[in-house]
Amino acid sequence: MAYQNLHNVYSGPDSMHKYFDPDFQPPLPLVEIPSELNPFRRDHVRIYAKMMTALPQQNVKALPGNITAFLVGALLALTCLDTAALNMLERAGSSAQKTIIEPSSGSTVISLAMISRALYQNQDVHAYVSNKTEESRLRTLQFFGLKVSLYGGPSQPEIADPRGVIAKTRQMAEENKDIFNPGQYENDNVRGLMVSLTLNNSLLKIQEPRGAHALDGPTIIKTAAADKRVLCGYGQRSVCNLTGDSIPGPRPFPLFPSIKFPWRQVVDAVEEISSVEAYRLSMSLSRQGLVCGPSSGMALKGLLAFLQRAKDEGKLHNYAETASGDVSCVFLCCDLPYQYLDGYFQRLGEQDFHPVINHSLLSVDTDPYNPKWEIDTYEAMEMFHSKNWSGDLRSKLRCTAGPQERSLQSDLQNGAQRGLQNGVHSPTSTALLDLRSSEDFHAAHICDAVSTPLRSLTAATPSPFDDVEVLKTQWKELKDKVSEFDFFQDPRLSSGPVIVVCYHGETARLACSIMRAQGIETYSIKGGMTAVLDAVK
């Protein structure tokens, strides 16, 4: 069907069905990869990425299986999809309303869940997943509303093995009429799935459609009656992972024979790729802006291996177009990398990633902040001296009673009952803690403030948010100080807020965050005592 939705708008009661219908969507991008990722560019090889990630579910596995292959005066890259969630559900009839179970830890079952919910109002989709699956992938499944069941043993069992999860889920559906198992590896509705990936003739002046394209293992496995006449003029390469070296989606070559689909009819050769190569190359593609998952890196790596072998054997020209002399190749970007991030860091080395600067801060200063907890000098005075606050700031500095340093614990205990009168906050029901040194406190302070000096804080100490070591030291000292006093049992702290002041307001802000996390209503004075003293000048 010709593209009908020029404005890319989906509306009406069937909006979601249209949104999932590829015939109602704009063509997917086909992008030539940057030269730095194409070592054969000087050999007149042009490599294109078909961005299947631009589909609504952001992966290839949701497409229906009845798309017609066609040629439009340009390079045709023909591929067969490894699953077709929409097609399997559309042809399932009333079974699409049943409990759906599928052994899959990625795009297949996620697509099934989204389409089931959007088109069939069915939220009962279960993913059967290996207990060796990374946490990030399990969380992705949960994020999309799937019910996840783990299984032990081989993560990729043979399809026909009665001991494996594929056979067990099939048996569950056979024994329970309320369960539907799409069975992506054996479902007849997946046969003959073909989608044509075309280059516009105005973009590439290719007269003869000759080239090579790379398909991953399941893409070939689940293909049945592909027409070799359509494929004529191409090199078809199946790409799979090495045995015992899993890549999300594909299956290793030894598991191919157990699949009944006649994959041999559409494959010239099989390339086996390591997971490290696949992950690293997909990361390189993603960093260039072609965001894709490990199976996409595997497909490109297999294509590059084929091109290298053809070059070494002097056969690269066999795939060139007569008019331009270019060898045009296409590989699929099947899904996104985000659910596999744990795998990238497990398989690749430290040299592949920039280190996180100040990594030690991940375990320091872990509590939240809120700008509402930071108040100015006059707000603090009104809160602290609410009963006798006239607005005269000078009268509230340097208490005439001859202040002497007192511990926080003794001051709060002695003044607790004094701060409560008939359930109404008195001027002392709000505590004001001064974190500065004893000497600076004695030189100038707010009346009735309690001196609680920090060993790690002087007038010359940098802001904890400008110096990592200061932050780590002050955070630990403040955590210990909050813990050493019985804040929650003290009536004074439980009856009213606490205000914290330091030199410039930053350490007090840190203290406020820590105390708030302990359930204490705390505020810090913005700008600290520097701002207070500036206000009376």
Tab-separated table of N, CA and C in Angstrom, residues 378-533:
chain	number	residue	atom	x	y	z
A	378	TYR	N	15.823	37.667	57.058
A	378	TYR	CA	14.623	38.205	57.695
A	378	TYR	C	13.571	37.120	57.909
A	379	GLU	N	13.462	36.170	56.972
A	379	GLU	CA	12.558	35.039	57.190
A	379	GLU	C	13.007	34.229	58.393
A	380	ALA	N	14.317	34.054	58.538
A	380	ALA	CA	14.834	33.292	59.667
A	380	ALA	C	14.540	34.005	60.988
A	381	MET	N	14.741	35.350	61.028
A	381	MET	CA	14.498	36.088	62.265
A	381	MET	C	13.024	36.081	62.642
A	382	GLU	N	12.151	36.184	61.649
A	382	GLU	CA	10.727	36.166	61.932
A	382	GLU	C	10.300	34.803	62.475
A	383	MET	N	10.900	33.745	61.945
A	383	MET	CA	10.579	32.408	62.430
A	383	MET	C	11.159	32.160	63.816
A	384	PHE	N	12.384	32.613	64.031
A	384	PHE	CA	13.087	32.316	65.277
A	384	PHE	C	12.611	33.196	66.429
A	385	HIS	N	12.343	34.477	66.146
A	385	HIS	CA	11.906	35.420	67.183
A	385	HIS	C	10.502	35.923	66.861
A	386	SER	N	9.608	35.011	66.572
A	386	SER	CA	8.288	35.400	66.081
A	386	SER	C	7.493	36.231	67.079
A	387	LYS	N	7.701	36.004	68.387
A	387	LYS	CA	6.892	36.704	69.387
A	387	LYS	C	7.368	38.130	69.639
A	388	ASN	N	8.641	38.376	69.474
A	388	ASN	CA	9.145	39.721	69.764
A	388	ASN	C	10.031	40.263	68.642
A	389	TRP	N	9.652	39.908	67.445
A	389	TRP	CA	10.429	40.359	66.288
A	389	TRP	C	9.851	41.669	65.777
A	390	SER	N	10.654	42.737	65.880
A	390	SER	CA	10.212	44.071	65.461
A	390	SER	C	10.751	44.447	64.092
A	391	GLY	N	11.586	43.582	63.550
A	391	GLY	CA	12.231	43.895	62.285
A	391	GLY	C	13.590	44.523	62.472
A	392	ASP	N	13.985	44.786	63.740
A	392	ASP	CA	15.297	45.371	64.036
A	392	ASP	C	16.311	44.241	64.166
A	393	LEU	N	17.085	44.029	63.114
A	393	LEU	CA	18.017	42.909	63.101
A	393	LEU	C	19.146	43.100	64.082
A	394	ARG	N	19.591	44.351	64.283
A	394	ARG	CA	20.707	44.601	65.201
A	394	ARG	C	20.413	44.115	66.616
A	395	SER	N	19.141	44.236	67.008
A	395	SER	CA	18.794	43.836	68.377
A	395	SER	C	18.891	42.337	68.588
A	396	LYS	N	18.996	41.598	67.532
A	396	LYS	CA	19.052	40.144	67.655
A	396	LYS	C	20.460	39.592	67.488
A	397	LEU	N	21.459	40.461	67.451
A	397	LEU	CA	22.840	40.009	67.352
A	397	LEU	C	23.563	40.235	68.677
A	398	ARG	N	24.522	39.348	68.954
A	398	ARG	CA	25.337	39.412	70.168
A	398	ARG	C	24.481	39.475	71.427
A	399	CYS	N	23.980	38.366	71.825
A	399	CYS	CA	23.132	38.273	73.009
A	399	CYS	C	23.827	38.879	74.227
A	400	THR	N	23.152	39.763	74.949
A	400	THR	CA	23.756	40.491	76.075
A	400	THR	C	23.960	39.633	77.296
A	401	ALA	N	23.410	38.429	77.312
A	401	ALA	CA	23.556	37.549	78.465
A	401	ALA	C	24.940	36.959	78.556
A	402	GLY	N	25.849	37.391	77.684
A	402	GLY	CA	27.205	36.844	77.721
A	402	GLY	C	27.207	35.411	77.267
A	403	PRO	N	27.019	35.184	75.987
A	403	PRO	CA	26.870	33.813	75.472
A	403	PRO	C	28.095	32.967	75.762
A	404	GLN	N	27.825	31.764	76.088
A	404	GLN	CA	28.908	30.805	76.260
A	404	GLN	C	28.538	29.532	75.516
A	405	GLU	N	29.556	28.867	75.074
A	405	GLU	CA	29.333	27.684	74.239
A	405	GLU	C	28.624	26.607	75.042
A	406	ARG	N	27.612	26.060	74.475
A	406	ARG	CA	26.898	24.975	75.114
A	406	ARG	C	26.732	23.835	74.113
A	407	SER	N	26.626	22.626	74.603
A	407	SER	CA	26.392	21.504	73.685
A	407	SER	C	24.955	21.545	73.215
A	408	LEU	N	24.733	21.025	72.031
A	408	LEU	CA	23.381	21.009	71.485
A	408	LEU	C	22.447	20.215	72.387
A	409	GLN	N	22.927	19.088	72.871
A	409	GLN	CA	22.070	18.215	73.652
A	409	GLN	C	21.608	18.893	74.937
A	410	SER	N	22.535	19.485	75.693
A	410	SER	CA	22.157	20.100	76.960
A	410	SER	C	21.276	21.313	76.747
A	411	ASP	N	21.565	22.112	75.738
A	411	ASP	CA	20.769	23.308	75.490
A	411	ASP	C	19.330	22.937	75.131
A	412	LEU	N	19.191	21.907	74.279
A	412	LEU	CA	17.854	21.532	73.875
A	412	LEU	C	17.074	20.929	75.034
A	413	GLN	N	17.743	20.123	75.831
A	413	GLN	CA	17.062	19.513	76.962
A	413	GLN	C	16.624	20.563	77.982
A	414	ASN	N	17.503	21.538	78.274
A	414	ASN	CA	17.182	22.561	79.269
A	414	ASN	C	16.103	23.515	78.788
A	415	GLY	N	16.047	23.738	77.487
A	415	GLY	CA	15.100	24.715	76.976
A	415	GLY	C	13.865	24.122	76.359
A	416	ALA	N	13.724	22.804	76.418
A	416	ALA	CA	12.634	22.157	75.711
A	416	ALA	C	11.274	22.600	76.216
A	417	GLN	N	11.065	22.424	77.550
A	417	GLN	CA	9.768	22.758	78.104
A	417	GLN	C	9.514	24.252	78.059
A	418	ARG	N	10.591	25.046	78.164
A	418	ARG	CA	10.457	26.499	78.111
A	418	ARG	C	9.937	26.947	76.751
A	419	GLY	N	10.171	26.136	75.734
A	419	GLY	CA	9.752	26.522	74.391
A	419	GLY	C	8.322	26.144	74.071
A	420	LEU	N	7.622	25.528	74.994
A	420	LEU	CA	6.244	25.123	74.756
A	420	LEU	C	5.330	25.726	75.801
A	421	GLN	N	4.354	26.464	75.395
A	421	GLN	CA	3.400	27.055	76.326
A	421	GLN	C	1.999	26.882	75.761
A	422	ASN	N	1.224	25.953	76.389
A	422	ASN	CA	-0.166	25.715	75.975
A	422	ASN	C	-0.279	25.338	74.493
A	423	GLY	N	0.711	24.620	74.008
A	423	GLY	CA	0.655	24.158	72.626
A	423	GLY	C	0.954	25.221	71.612
A	424	VAL	N	1.318	26.440	72.026
A	424	VAL	CA	1.635	27.508	71.087
A	424	VAL	C	3.132	27.708	71.066
A	425	HIS	N	3.728	27.832	69.878
A	425	HIS	CA	5.170	28.018	69.776
A	425	HIS	C	5.565	29.333	70.437
A	426	SER	N	6.486	29.259	71.364
A	426	SER	CA	7.048	30.464	71.970
A	426	SER	C	8.257	30.873	71.157
A	427	PRO	N	8.908	32.003	71.487
A	427	PRO	CA	10.109	32.399	70.746
A	427	PRO	C	11.188	31.341	70.760
A	428	THR	N	11.189	30.437	71.741
A	428	THR	CA	12.249	29.431	71.818
A	428	THR	C	11.814	28.080	71.257
A	429	SER	N	10.608	27.978	70.691
A	429	SER	CA	10.182	26.691	70.144
A	429	SER	C	10.882	26.370	68.836
A	430	THR	N	11.516	27.367	68.237
A	430	THR	CA	12.353	27.161	67.062
A	430	THR	C	13.809	27.198	67.500
A	431	ALA	N	14.548	26.158	67.182
A	431	ALA	CA	15.973	26.100	67.534
A	431	ALA	C	16.804	26.654	66.398
A	432	LEU	N	17.889	27.379	66.725
A	432	LEU	CA	18.813	27.893	65.723
A	432	LEU	C	20.197	27.373	66.042
A	433	LEU	N	20.732	26.569	65.141
A	433	LEU	CA	22.037	25.935	65.339
A	433	LEU	C	23.085	26.672	64.524
A	434	ASP	N	24.187	27.050	65.174
A	434	ASP	CA	25.290	27.769	64.525
A	434	ASP	C	26.467	26.816	64.405
A	435	LEU	N	26.857	26.499	63.170
A	435	LEU	CA	27.898	25.496	62.923
A	435	LEU	C	29.307	26.070	62.886
A	436	ARG	N	29.453	27.377	63.056
A	436	ARG	CA	30.769	28.006	62.949
A	436	ARG	C	31.648	27.674	64.154
A	437	SER	N	32.889	28.056	64.077
A	437	SER	CA	33.828	27.805	65.176
A	437	SER	C	33.397	28.559	66.426
A	438	SER	N	33.857	28.108	67.583
A	438	SER	CA	33.515	28.769	68.849
A	438	SER	C	33.968	30.213	68.864
A	439	GLU	N	35.178	30.478	68.319
A	439	GLU	CA	35.704	31.840	68.322
A	439	GLU	C	34.820	32.778	67.502
A	440	ASP	N	34.419	32.330	66.324
A	440	ASP	CA	33.585	33.176	65.479
A	440	ASP	C	32.173	33.309	66.045
A	441	PHE	N	31.703	32.291	66.709
A	441	PHE	CA	30.397	32.383	67.361
A	441	PHE	C	30.438	33.440	68.462
A	442	HIS	N	31.481	33.440	69.274
A	442	HIS	CA	31.601	34.405	70.367
A	442	HIS	C	31.745	35.824	69.843
A	443	ALA	N	32.372	35.968	68.691
A	443	ALA	CA	32.564	37.308	68.127
A	443	ALA	C	31.248	37.913	67.675
A	444	ALA	N	30.374	37.120	67.126
A	444	ALA	CA	29.084	37.621	66.667
A	444	ALA	C	28.170	36.444	66.381
A	445	HIS	N	26.943	36.526	66.904
A	445	HIS	CA	25.985	35.462	66.652
A	445	HIS	C	24.581	35.979	66.884
A	446	ILE	N	23.617	35.218	66.493
A	446	ILE	CA	22.211	35.555	66.680
A	446	ILE	C	21.809	35.168	68.087
A	447	CYS	N	21.087	36.059	68.776
A	447	CYS	CA	20.655	35.791	70.141
A	447	CYS	C	19.902	34.475	70.237
A	448	ASP	N	20.193	33.724	71.256
A	448	ASP	CA	19.573	32.430	71.571
A	448	ASP	C	20.011	31.310	70.632
A	449	ALA	N	20.972	31.598	69.736
A	449	ALA	CA	21.485	30.526	68.889
A	449	ALA	C	22.321	29.565	69.715
A	450	VAL	N	22.387	28.331	69.301
A	450	VAL	CA	23.177	27.296	69.968
A	450	VAL	C	24.428	27.033	69.151
A	451	SER	N	25.577	27.133	69.787
A	451	SER	CA	26.837	26.881	69.096
A	451	SER	C	27.101	25.385	69.020
A	452	THR	N	27.176	24.870	67.819
A	452	THR	CA	27.494	23.450	67.585
A	452	THR	C	28.575	23.384	66.510
A	453	PRO	N	29.800	23.782	66.855
A	453	PRO	CA	30.860	23.896	65.840
A	453	PRO	C	31.223	22.559	65.207
A	454	LEU	N	31.548	22.614	63.920
A	454	LEU	CA	32.055	21.455	63.200
A	454	LEU	C	33.573	21.528	63.148
A	455	ARG	N	34.212	20.411	63.367
A	455	ARG	CA	35.678	20.358	63.269
A	455	ARG	C	36.138	20.657	61.847
A	456	SER	N	35.298	20.309	60.879
A	456	SER	CA	35.670	20.445	59.470
A	456	SER	C	35.294	21.793	58.868
A	457	LEU	N	34.887	22.757	59.697
A	457	LEU	CA	34.419	24.034	59.178
A	457	LEU	C	35.113	25.200	59.855
A	458	THR	N	35.765	26.046	59.038
A	458	THR	CA	36.323	27.311	59.503
A	458	THR	C	35.909	28.388	58.507
A	459	ALA	N	36.254	29.625	58.819
A	459	ALA	CA	35.906	30.725	57.916
A	459	ALA	C	36.584	30.566	56.562
A	460	ALA	N	37.711	29.868	56.517
A	460	ALA	CA	38.463	29.710	55.272
A	460	ALA	C	38.103	28.435	54.507
A	461	THR	N	37.238	27.596	55.070
A	461	THR	CA	36.898	26.335	54.422
A	461	THR	C	36.085	26.583	53.153
A	462	PRO	N	36.458	25.970	52.020
A	462	PRO	CA	35.667	26.134	50.788
A	462	PRO	C	34.266	25.564	50.952
A	463	SER	N	33.386	25.959	50.073
A	463	SER	CA	32.049	25.381	50.059
A	463	SER	C	32.148	23.876	49.832
A	464	PRO	N	31.357	23.091	50.538
A	464	PRO	CA	31.406	21.639	50.309
A	464	PRO	C	31.005	21.258	48.885
A	465	PHE	N	30.317	22.154	48.196
A	465	PHE	CA	29.888	21.856	46.838
A	465	PHE	C	30.912	22.310	45.801
A	466	ASP	N	32.019	22.887	46.298
A	466	ASP	CA	33.133	23.253	45.423
A	466	ASP	C	34.353	22.374	45.648
A	467	ASP	N	34.336	21.608	46.723
A	467	ASP	CA	35.495	20.795	47.090
A	467	ASP	C	34.995	19.421	47.526
A	468	VAL	N	35.342	18.388	46.754
A	468	VAL	CA	34.830	17.039	47.008
A	468	VAL	C	35.251	16.535	48.380
A	469	GLU	N	36.515	16.760	48.765
A	469	GLU	CA	36.988	16.253	50.049
A	469	GLU	C	36.280	16.946	51.206
A	470	VAL	N	36.025	18.243	51.078
A	470	VAL	CA	35.284	18.964	52.113
A	470	VAL	C	33.872	18.389	52.231
A	471	LEU	N	33.235	18.140	51.097
A	471	LEU	CA	31.886	17.576	51.120
A	471	LEU	C	31.871	16.223	51.812
A	472	LYS	N	32.804	15.361	51.488
A	472	LYS	CA	32.845	14.039	52.096
A	472	LYS	C	33.069	14.138	53.603
A	473	THR	N	33.999	15.029	54.002
A	473	THR	CA	34.317	15.159	55.426
A	473	THR	C	33.155	15.759	56.205
A	474	GLN	N	32.583	16.848	55.684
A	474	GLN	CA	31.488	17.495	56.400
A	474	GLN	C	30.241	16.618	56.428
A	475	TRP	N	29.974	15.928	55.339
A	475	TRP	CA	28.796	15.052	55.309
A	475	TRP	C	28.902	13.981	56.389
A	476	LYS	N	30.077	13.363	56.518
A	476	LYS	CA	30.251	12.324	57.531
A	476	LYS	C	30.136	12.913	58.938
A	477	GLU	N	30.744	14.085	59.163
A	477	GLU	CA	30.689	14.676	60.491
A	477	GLU	C	29.260	15.081	60.859
A	478	LEU	N	28.545	15.645	59.902
A	478	LEU	CA	27.160	16.036	60.175
A	478	LEU	C	26.274	14.814	60.407
A	479	LYS	N	26.487	13.750	59.629
A	479	LYS	CA	25.712	12.524	59.842
A	479	LYS	C	25.954	11.986	61.245
A	480	ASP	N	27.220	12.015	61.675
A	480	ASP	CA	27.543	11.531	63.017
A	480	ASP	C	26.925	12.437	64.079
A	481	LYS	N	26.954	13.742	63.846
A	481	LYS	CA	26.431	14.687	64.843
A	481	LYS	C	24.919	14.520	64.991
A	482	VAL	N	24.237	14.350	63.872
A	482	VAL	CA	22.796	14.141	63.947
A	482	VAL	C	22.482	12.835	64.655
A	483	SER	N	23.315	11.835	64.451
A	483	SER	CA	23.056	10.525	65.047
A	483	SER	C	23.370	10.488	66.534
A	484	GLU	N	24.325	11.313	66.999
A	484	GLU	CA	24.768	11.196	68.389
A	484	GLU	C	23.771	11.797	69.372
A	485	PHE	N	22.848	12.640	68.914
A	485	PHE	CA	21.827	13.215	69.779
A	485	PHE	C	20.478	12.571	69.484
A	486	ASP	N	19.668	12.507	70.492
A	486	ASP	CA	18.367	11.868	70.343
A	486	ASP	C	17.355	12.882	69.832
A	487	PHE	N	17.467	13.199	68.554
A	487	PHE	CA	16.621	14.243	67.979
A	487	PHE	C	15.134	13.917	68.094
A	488	PHE	N	14.816	12.669	67.887
A	488	PHE	CA	13.407	12.330	67.807
A	488	PHE	C	12.725	12.299	69.173
A	489	GLN	N	13.506	12.147	70.234
A	489	GLN	CA	12.937	12.131	71.579
A	489	GLN	C	12.885	13.514	72.206
A	490	ASP	N	13.621	14.473	71.654
A	490	ASP	CA	13.687	15.801	72.263
A	490	ASP	C	12.420	16.593	71.945
A	491	PRO	N	11.671	17.055	72.958
A	491	PRO	CA	10.399	17.760	72.709
A	491	PRO	C	10.594	19.045	71.927
A	492	ARG	N	11.739	19.691	72.114
A	492	ARG	CA	11.915	20.982	71.466
A	492	ARG	C	12.031	20.835	69.946
A	493	LEU	N	12.774	19.829	69.534
A	493	LEU	CA	12.912	19.613	68.095
A	493	LEU	C	11.627	19.077	67.482
A	494	SER	N	10.881	18.330	68.238
A	494	SER	CA	9.644	17.775	67.693
A	494	SER	C	8.505	18.776	67.705
A	495	SER	N	8.682	19.879	68.430
A	495	SER	CA	7.595	20.844	68.538
A	495	SER	C	7.712	22.001	67.557
A	496	GLY	N	8.851	22.189	66.983
A	496	GLY	CA	9.029	23.318	66.083
A	496	GLY	C	10.188	23.097	65.145
A	497	PRO	N	10.357	23.972	64.173
A	497	PRO	CA	11.427	23.806	63.180
A	497	PRO	C	12.801	24.123	63.745
A	498	VAL	N	13.806	23.742	62.978
A	498	VAL	CA	15.205	24.014	63.312
A	498	VAL	C	15.800	24.835	62.180
A	499	ILE	N	16.526	25.887	62.542
A	499	ILE	CA	17.230	26.718	61.567
A	499	ILE	C	18.722	26.492	61.756
A	500	VAL	N	19.451	26.349	60.654
A	500	VAL	CA	20.889	26.112	60.711
A	500	VAL	C	21.595	27.255	59.992
A	501	VAL	N	22.684	27.744	60.589
A	501	VAL	CA	23.467	28.803	59.980
A	501	VAL	C	24.945	28.429	60.025
A	502	CYS	N	25.678	28.838	59.012
A	502	CYS	CA	27.129	28.628	58.979
A	502	CYS	C	27.754	29.918	58.475
A	503	TYR	N	28.904	29.861	57.835
A	503	TYR	CA	29.570	31.083	57.367
A	503	TYR	C	28.890	31.669	56.123
A	504	HIS	N	28.727	30.814	55.098
A	504	HIS	CA	28.206	31.305	53.826
A	504	HIS	C	26.920	30.593	53.376
A	505	GLY	N	26.405	29.737	54.193
A	505	GLY	CA	25.136	29.088	53.908
A	505	GLY	C	25.221	27.715	53.285
A	506	GLU	N	26.406	27.320	52.798
A	506	GLU	CA	26.498	26.060	52.060
A	506	GLU	C	26.563	24.844	52.984
A	507	THR	N	27.361	24.911	54.021
A	507	THR	CA	27.415	23.795	54.963
A	507	THR	C	26.082	23.643	55.679
A	508	ALA	N	25.428	24.772	55.978
A	508	ALA	CA	24.104	24.712	56.595
A	508	ALA	C	23.102	24.052	55.653
A	509	ARG	N	23.241	24.303	54.373
A	509	ARG	CA	22.352	23.665	53.392
A	509	ARG	C	22.560	22.152	53.391
A	510	LEU	N	23.801	21.733	53.504
A	510	LEU	CA	24.109	20.308	53.607
A	510	LEU	C	23.493	19.713	54.872
A	511	ALA	N	23.645	20.425	55.981
A	511	ALA	CA	23.072	19.948	57.250
A	511	ALA	C	21.557	19.855	57.160
A	512	CYS	N	20.944	20.823	56.507
A	512	CYS	CA	19.492	20.826	56.345
A	512	CYS	C	19.028	19.583	55.592
A	513	SER	N	19.728	19.231	54.529
A	513	SER	CA	19.380	18.042	53.757
A	513	SER	C	19.451	16.789	54.618
A	514	ILE	N	20.503	16.675	55.417
A	514	ILE	CA	20.679	15.491	56.271
A	514	ILE	C	19.583	15.418	57.323
A	515	MET	N	19.288	16.556	57.964
A	515	MET	CA	18.290	16.560	59.035
A	515	MET	C	16.890	16.346	58.491
A	516	ARG	N	16.599	16.901	57.330
A	516	ARG	CA	15.297	16.668	56.705
A	516	ARG	C	15.084	15.180	56.433
A	517	ALA	N	16.140	14.508	56.005
A	517	ALA	CA	16.041	13.080	55.725
A	517	ALA	C	15.741	12.287	56.985
A	518	GLN	N	16.049	12.870	58.150
A	518	GLN	CA	15.767	12.229	59.437
A	518	GLN	C	14.395	12.633	59.985
A	519	GLY	N	13.644	13.383	59.201
A	519	GLY	CA	12.308	13.763	59.615
A	519	GLY	C	12.229	15.032	60.429
A	520	ILE	N	13.314	15.808	60.474
A	520	ILE	CA	13.352	17.045	61.255
A	520	ILE	C	13.077	18.224	60.337
A	521	GLU	N	12.097	19.051	60.673
A	521	GLU	CA	11.791	20.225	59.874
A	521	GLU	C	12.927	21.228	60.032
A	522	THR	N	13.710	21.376	59.015
A	522	THR	CA	14.941	22.163	59.092
A	522	THR	C	15.004	23.164	57.948
A	523	TYR	N	15.607	24.324	58.244
A	523	TYR	CA	15.834	25.366	57.248
A	523	TYR	C	17.266	25.867	57.395
A	524	SER	N	17.829	26.362	56.321
A	524	SER	CA	19.152	26.974	56.377
A	524	SER	C	19.048	28.431	55.952
A	525	ILE	N	19.920	29.259	56.521
A	525	ILE	CA	19.917	30.684	56.174
A	525	ILE	C	20.788	30.890	54.945
A	526	LYS	N	20.184	31.412	53.902
A	526	LYS	CA	20.907	31.634	52.659
A	526	LYS	C	21.978	32.701	52.859
A	527	GLY	N	23.204	32.369	52.462
A	527	GLY	CA	24.311	33.304	52.628
A	527	GLY	C	24.962	33.236	53.989
A	528	GLY	N	24.383	32.487	54.932
A	528	GLY	CA	24.982	32.284	56.240
A	528	GLY	C	25.115	33.559	57.066
A	529	MET	N	26.021	33.517	58.060
A	529	MET	CA	26.239	34.687	58.926
A	529	MET	C	26.823	35.851	58.141
A	530	THR	N	27.463	35.579	57.037
A	530	THR	CA	27.955	36.669	56.189
A	530	THR	C	26.784	37.525	55.717
A	531	ALA	N	25.706	36.879	55.297
A	531	ALA	CA	24.521	37.611	54.852
A	531	ALA	C	23.845	38.313	56.011
A	532	VAL	N	23.836	37.678	57.181
A	532	VAL	CA	23.217	38.300	58.357
A	532	VAL	C	23.962	39.576	58.735
A	533	LEU	N	25.286	39.500	58.799
A	533	LEU	CA	26.085	40.678	59.172
A	533	LEU	C	26.017	41.752	58.100
